[in-house]
Amino acid sequence: MSEETNEHRCGYVAIIGRPNVGKSTLLNRVLGQKISIVSRKPQTTRNRILGLYNRDDAQVVFLDTPGIHEAQSPINRRMVDAAVDALSEVDLVIFMIDVAGSAALPERNRLVLDALEKRDLPVVAVLNKIDRVKRPDLLPLLAAWDQAGTWEAIVPVSAEKGDGVGDLLREIVGRLPESPPFFPKDQLTDVSERFIVSELVREKVFRLTGQEIPYATAVEVEEFEEVEGKDLVRIMARIWVERDTQKAMVIGRGGRKLKEIGTAARLDIERLLGCRVYLQLTVGTKSKWTHDRSLLQRLGNFRGGAGE
Ligand SMILES: Nc1nc2c(ncn2[C@@H]2O[C@H](COP(=O)(O)OP(=O)(O)OP(=O)(O)O)[C@@H](O)[C@H]2O)c(=O)[nH]1
Ligand SMILES: [Mg+2]
């Protein structure tokens, strides 16, 4: 590739929006690999997750962020802060809206709109989950969003099915500054495999347990060891919850729930690492960890803020 003749674009793009709109699904779709966990429950993503979309003429540094909502508890405030902080380091913002959800209209997105209004950033509005609405129902939403702000573009997509994602990438790349890549072109993310492993376990807890448990859970990878000559990785991880009653629910009758979490996580981890995985899960109780700032910092699934 000759640098003189071929222009190359590179920049930071934050994906923001209310919880559960499909931000992480979009990132995984664009990357073609799961680096950011997804669940049907809101407030799944807890950190800024960096994902690199690489091609010959461009590198897009995507920042997936926690959903922006009316945060009360320290853990939730920390998540919202991570999302809003991401805006300070980007060239372009992808503002994602769930057209099939209860917050499809601008008035239910006030917090996000306020965060954007404070900054003078170019924003592409993305109307996601179009696979779940009929075309005629999409038109009034498009009109409402057109009125609600100054957008670079409004792009309807289905992050899950892939519809419109190519158009969105064109809109994004064309708006990035000319620049050489910031990261090696074969890199996909800035987080360790160990971190993604802890997240994949947390995702299964999110998906396979109900009530308050997902929000009371952190995962700590205690051992991560490649077994020499065996194409096998041995992982020991601890699932932290806040109370013994929650611990009992995560373990389940006869250990069945924990086994289900472990099997589902192991399959995803094997796909991530491309080898066999021996995964051993244990459950521990740490009372009030979601309210303890210093603990939040040490525990898995919290890598600290933006710019690392
Ligand atoms: N039908 C449909 N579902 C989608 C689409 N995109 C995402 N979803 C689903 O929406 C839910 C939330 O997706 P996530 O990607 O976790 O959403 P998020 O915005 O990252 O959520 P938080 O991290 O909690 O803020 C999951 O059940 C996804 O499968 C889509 O295009 N169509
Ligand atoms: Mg997410």
Short mmCIF file of N, CA and C and ligand atoms in Angstrom, two decimals, residues 15 17-28 36-46 64-69 79 96 98 100 128-132 157-162 203 206-207 215, ligand 1:
data_model
loop_
_atom_site.label_atom_id
_atom_site.label_comp_id
_atom_site.label_asym_id
_atom_site.label_seq_id
_atom_site.Cartn_x
_atom_site.Cartn_y
_atom_site.Cartn_z
N ILE A 15 -20.32 4.79 20.30
CA ILE A 15 -21.70 4.31 20.11
C ILE A 15 -22.43 4.55 21.42
N GLY A 17 -26.31 5.65 23.57
CA GLY A 17 -27.77 5.55 23.52
C GLY A 17 -28.28 5.00 24.83
N ARG A 18 -29.61 4.91 24.94
CA ARG A 18 -30.20 4.35 26.15
C ARG A 18 -29.82 2.88 26.30
N PRO A 19 -30.03 2.30 27.49
CA PRO A 19 -29.73 0.88 27.66
C PRO A 19 -30.55 0.01 26.71
N ASN A 20 -29.96 -1.10 26.26
CA ASN A 20 -30.70 -2.14 25.54
C ASN A 20 -31.08 -1.80 24.09
N VAL A 21 -30.54 -0.73 23.54
CA VAL A 21 -30.94 -0.36 22.18
C VAL A 21 -30.21 -1.18 21.10
N GLY A 22 -29.13 -1.87 21.51
CA GLY A 22 -28.41 -2.71 20.54
C GLY A 22 -27.01 -2.21 20.21
N LYS A 23 -26.42 -1.42 21.11
CA LYS A 23 -25.10 -0.85 20.84
C LYS A 23 -24.03 -1.95 20.71
N SER A 24 -24.05 -2.88 21.65
CA SER A 24 -23.03 -3.94 21.62
C SER A 24 -23.27 -4.89 20.46
N THR A 25 -24.54 -5.13 20.15
CA THR A 25 -24.87 -5.98 19.00
C THR A 25 -24.29 -5.36 17.73
N LEU A 26 -24.41 -4.04 17.59
CA LEU A 26 -23.87 -3.37 16.41
C LEU A 26 -22.36 -3.54 16.32
N LEU A 27 -21.68 -3.32 17.45
CA LEU A 27 -20.21 -3.45 17.44
C LEU A 27 -19.81 -4.87 17.01
N ASN A 28 -20.43 -5.87 17.61
CA ASN A 28 -20.09 -7.26 17.26
C ASN A 28 -20.37 -7.54 15.79
N SER A 36 -18.11 -7.77 22.70
CA SER A 36 -18.89 -7.01 23.67
C SER A 36 -20.16 -7.80 23.97
N ILE A 37 -20.42 -8.03 25.24
CA ILE A 37 -21.50 -8.97 25.56
C ILE A 37 -22.86 -8.32 25.37
N VAL A 38 -23.85 -9.18 25.12
CA VAL A 38 -25.20 -8.75 24.73
C VAL A 38 -26.21 -9.51 25.56
N SER A 39 -27.23 -8.84 26.04
CA SER A 39 -28.34 -9.58 26.65
C SER A 39 -29.63 -8.82 26.46
N ARG A 40 -30.73 -9.53 26.72
CA ARG A 40 -32.04 -8.92 26.57
C ARG A 40 -32.31 -7.92 27.70
N LYS A 41 -31.54 -8.00 28.77
CA LYS A 41 -31.78 -7.10 29.90
C LYS A 41 -31.00 -5.79 29.72
N PRO A 42 -31.54 -4.68 30.19
CA PRO A 42 -30.79 -3.42 30.08
C PRO A 42 -29.56 -3.41 30.99
N GLN A 43 -28.66 -2.48 30.73
CA GLN A 43 -27.45 -2.28 31.54
C GLN A 43 -26.54 -3.49 31.56
N THR A 44 -26.33 -4.06 30.38
CA THR A 44 -25.44 -5.21 30.25
C THR A 44 -23.99 -4.74 30.20
N THR A 45 -23.70 -3.78 29.34
CA THR A 45 -22.33 -3.28 29.20
C THR A 45 -21.99 -2.37 30.37
N ARG A 46 -20.83 -2.60 31.00
CA ARG A 46 -20.46 -1.78 32.17
C ARG A 46 -19.25 -0.88 31.91
N ASP A 64 -17.80 1.13 22.33
CA ASP A 64 -19.13 0.73 22.81
C ASP A 64 -19.22 1.22 24.26
N THR A 65 -20.39 1.69 24.65
CA THR A 65 -20.51 2.30 25.97
C THR A 65 -21.73 1.76 26.71
N PRO A 66 -21.74 1.90 28.05
CA PRO A 66 -22.94 1.52 28.79
C PRO A 66 -24.11 2.44 28.41
N GLY A 67 -25.32 1.94 28.57
CA GLY A 67 -26.50 2.74 28.25
C GLY A 67 -26.62 3.95 29.17
N ILE A 68 -27.07 5.07 28.59
CA ILE A 68 -27.24 6.29 29.38
C ILE A 68 -28.66 6.31 29.94
N HIS A 69 -28.78 6.35 31.26
CA HIS A 69 -30.09 6.34 31.90
C HIS A 69 -30.01 7.11 33.22
N MET A 79 -21.27 3.65 35.37
CA MET A 79 -21.51 3.21 34.00
C MET A 79 -21.89 4.40 33.10
N MET A 96 -27.68 5.72 19.02
CA MET A 96 -28.52 4.60 18.65
C MET A 96 -29.87 4.66 19.35
N ASP A 98 -33.73 2.54 19.67
CA ASP A 98 -34.46 1.30 19.43
C ASP A 98 -35.86 1.65 18.93
N ALA A 100 -38.20 -0.18 18.07
CA ALA A 100 -39.25 -1.12 18.50
C ALA A 100 -39.52 -1.02 19.99
N ASN A 128 -32.32 1.62 15.15
CA ASN A 128 -32.02 0.17 15.14
C ASN A 128 -33.28 -0.67 15.36
N LYS A 129 -33.13 -1.94 15.06
CA LYS A 129 -34.19 -2.97 15.21
C LYS A 129 -35.32 -2.75 14.21
N ILE A 130 -34.97 -2.29 13.00
CA ILE A 130 -36.02 -2.08 11.99
C ILE A 130 -36.67 -3.40 11.57
N ASP A 131 -36.00 -4.51 11.88
CA ASP A 131 -36.63 -5.81 11.58
C ASP A 131 -37.88 -6.03 12.44
N ARG A 132 -38.05 -5.21 13.47
CA ARG A 132 -39.20 -5.41 14.36
C ARG A 132 -40.34 -4.41 14.13
N VAL A 157 -31.20 0.72 10.63
CA VAL A 157 -30.45 -0.55 10.53
C VAL A 157 -31.13 -1.66 11.34
N SER A 158 -30.70 -2.87 11.06
CA SER A 158 -30.94 -3.97 11.98
C SER A 158 -29.58 -4.52 12.35
N ALA A 159 -29.11 -4.17 13.53
CA ALA A 159 -27.78 -4.63 13.95
C ALA A 159 -27.75 -6.15 14.02
N GLU A 160 -28.90 -6.72 14.38
CA GLU A 160 -28.95 -8.17 14.54
C GLU A 160 -28.90 -8.88 13.19
N LYS A 161 -29.68 -8.39 12.23
CA LYS A 161 -29.73 -9.07 10.93
C LYS A 161 -28.67 -8.53 9.97
N GLY A 162 -28.16 -7.33 10.22
CA GLY A 162 -27.13 -6.76 9.36
C GLY A 162 -27.64 -5.74 8.36
N GLU A 203 -22.03 -12.56 30.93
CA GLU A 203 -23.15 -12.58 29.99
C GLU A 203 -24.08 -13.76 30.25
N PHE A 206 -26.17 -13.08 33.16
CA PHE A 206 -27.22 -12.14 32.73
C PHE A 206 -28.35 -12.88 32.06
N ARG A 207 -27.97 -13.81 31.18
CA ARG A 207 -28.99 -14.47 30.37
C ARG A 207 -29.71 -15.59 31.11
N TYR A 215 -27.54 -7.88 38.15
CA TYR A 215 -27.01 -6.58 38.57
C TYR A 215 -26.16 -6.67 39.82
N1 LIG B 1 -34.84 -7.66 16.78
C1 LIG B 1 -33.67 -7.08 17.00
N2 LIG B 1 -33.08 -7.20 18.22
C2 LIG B 1 -31.90 -6.58 18.41
C3 LIG B 1 -31.26 -5.82 17.39
N3 LIG B 1 -30.10 -5.33 17.89
C4 LIG B 1 -30.04 -5.76 19.17
N4 LIG B 1 -31.09 -6.52 19.49
C5 LIG B 1 -31.37 -7.17 20.80
O1 LIG B 1 -31.53 -6.16 21.78
C6 LIG B 1 -31.05 -6.63 23.04
C7 LIG B 1 -30.04 -5.65 23.60
O2 LIG B 1 -28.88 -5.68 22.79
P1 LIG B 1 -27.47 -5.14 23.33
O3 LIG B 1 -26.55 -5.12 22.16
O4 LIG B 1 -27.06 -5.86 24.56
O5 LIG B 1 -27.90 -3.64 23.71
P2 LIG B 1 -26.99 -2.50 24.36
O6 LIG B 1 -27.47 -1.20 23.81
O7 LIG B 1 -25.56 -2.80 24.19
O8 LIG B 1 -27.44 -2.63 25.88
P3 LIG B 1 -26.65 -2.11 27.23
O9 LIG B 1 -25.25 -2.60 27.16
O10 LIG B 1 -27.44 -2.76 28.32
O11 LIG B 1 -26.79 -0.62 27.23
C8 LIG B 1 -30.49 -8.03 22.80
O12 LIG B 1 -31.49 -8.97 23.15
C9 LIG B 1 -30.22 -8.02 21.30
O13 LIG B 1 -30.27 -9.32 20.75
C10 LIG B 1 -31.90 -5.73 16.10
O14 LIG B 1 -31.43 -5.13 15.15
N5 LIG B 1 -33.11 -6.38 16.00
#
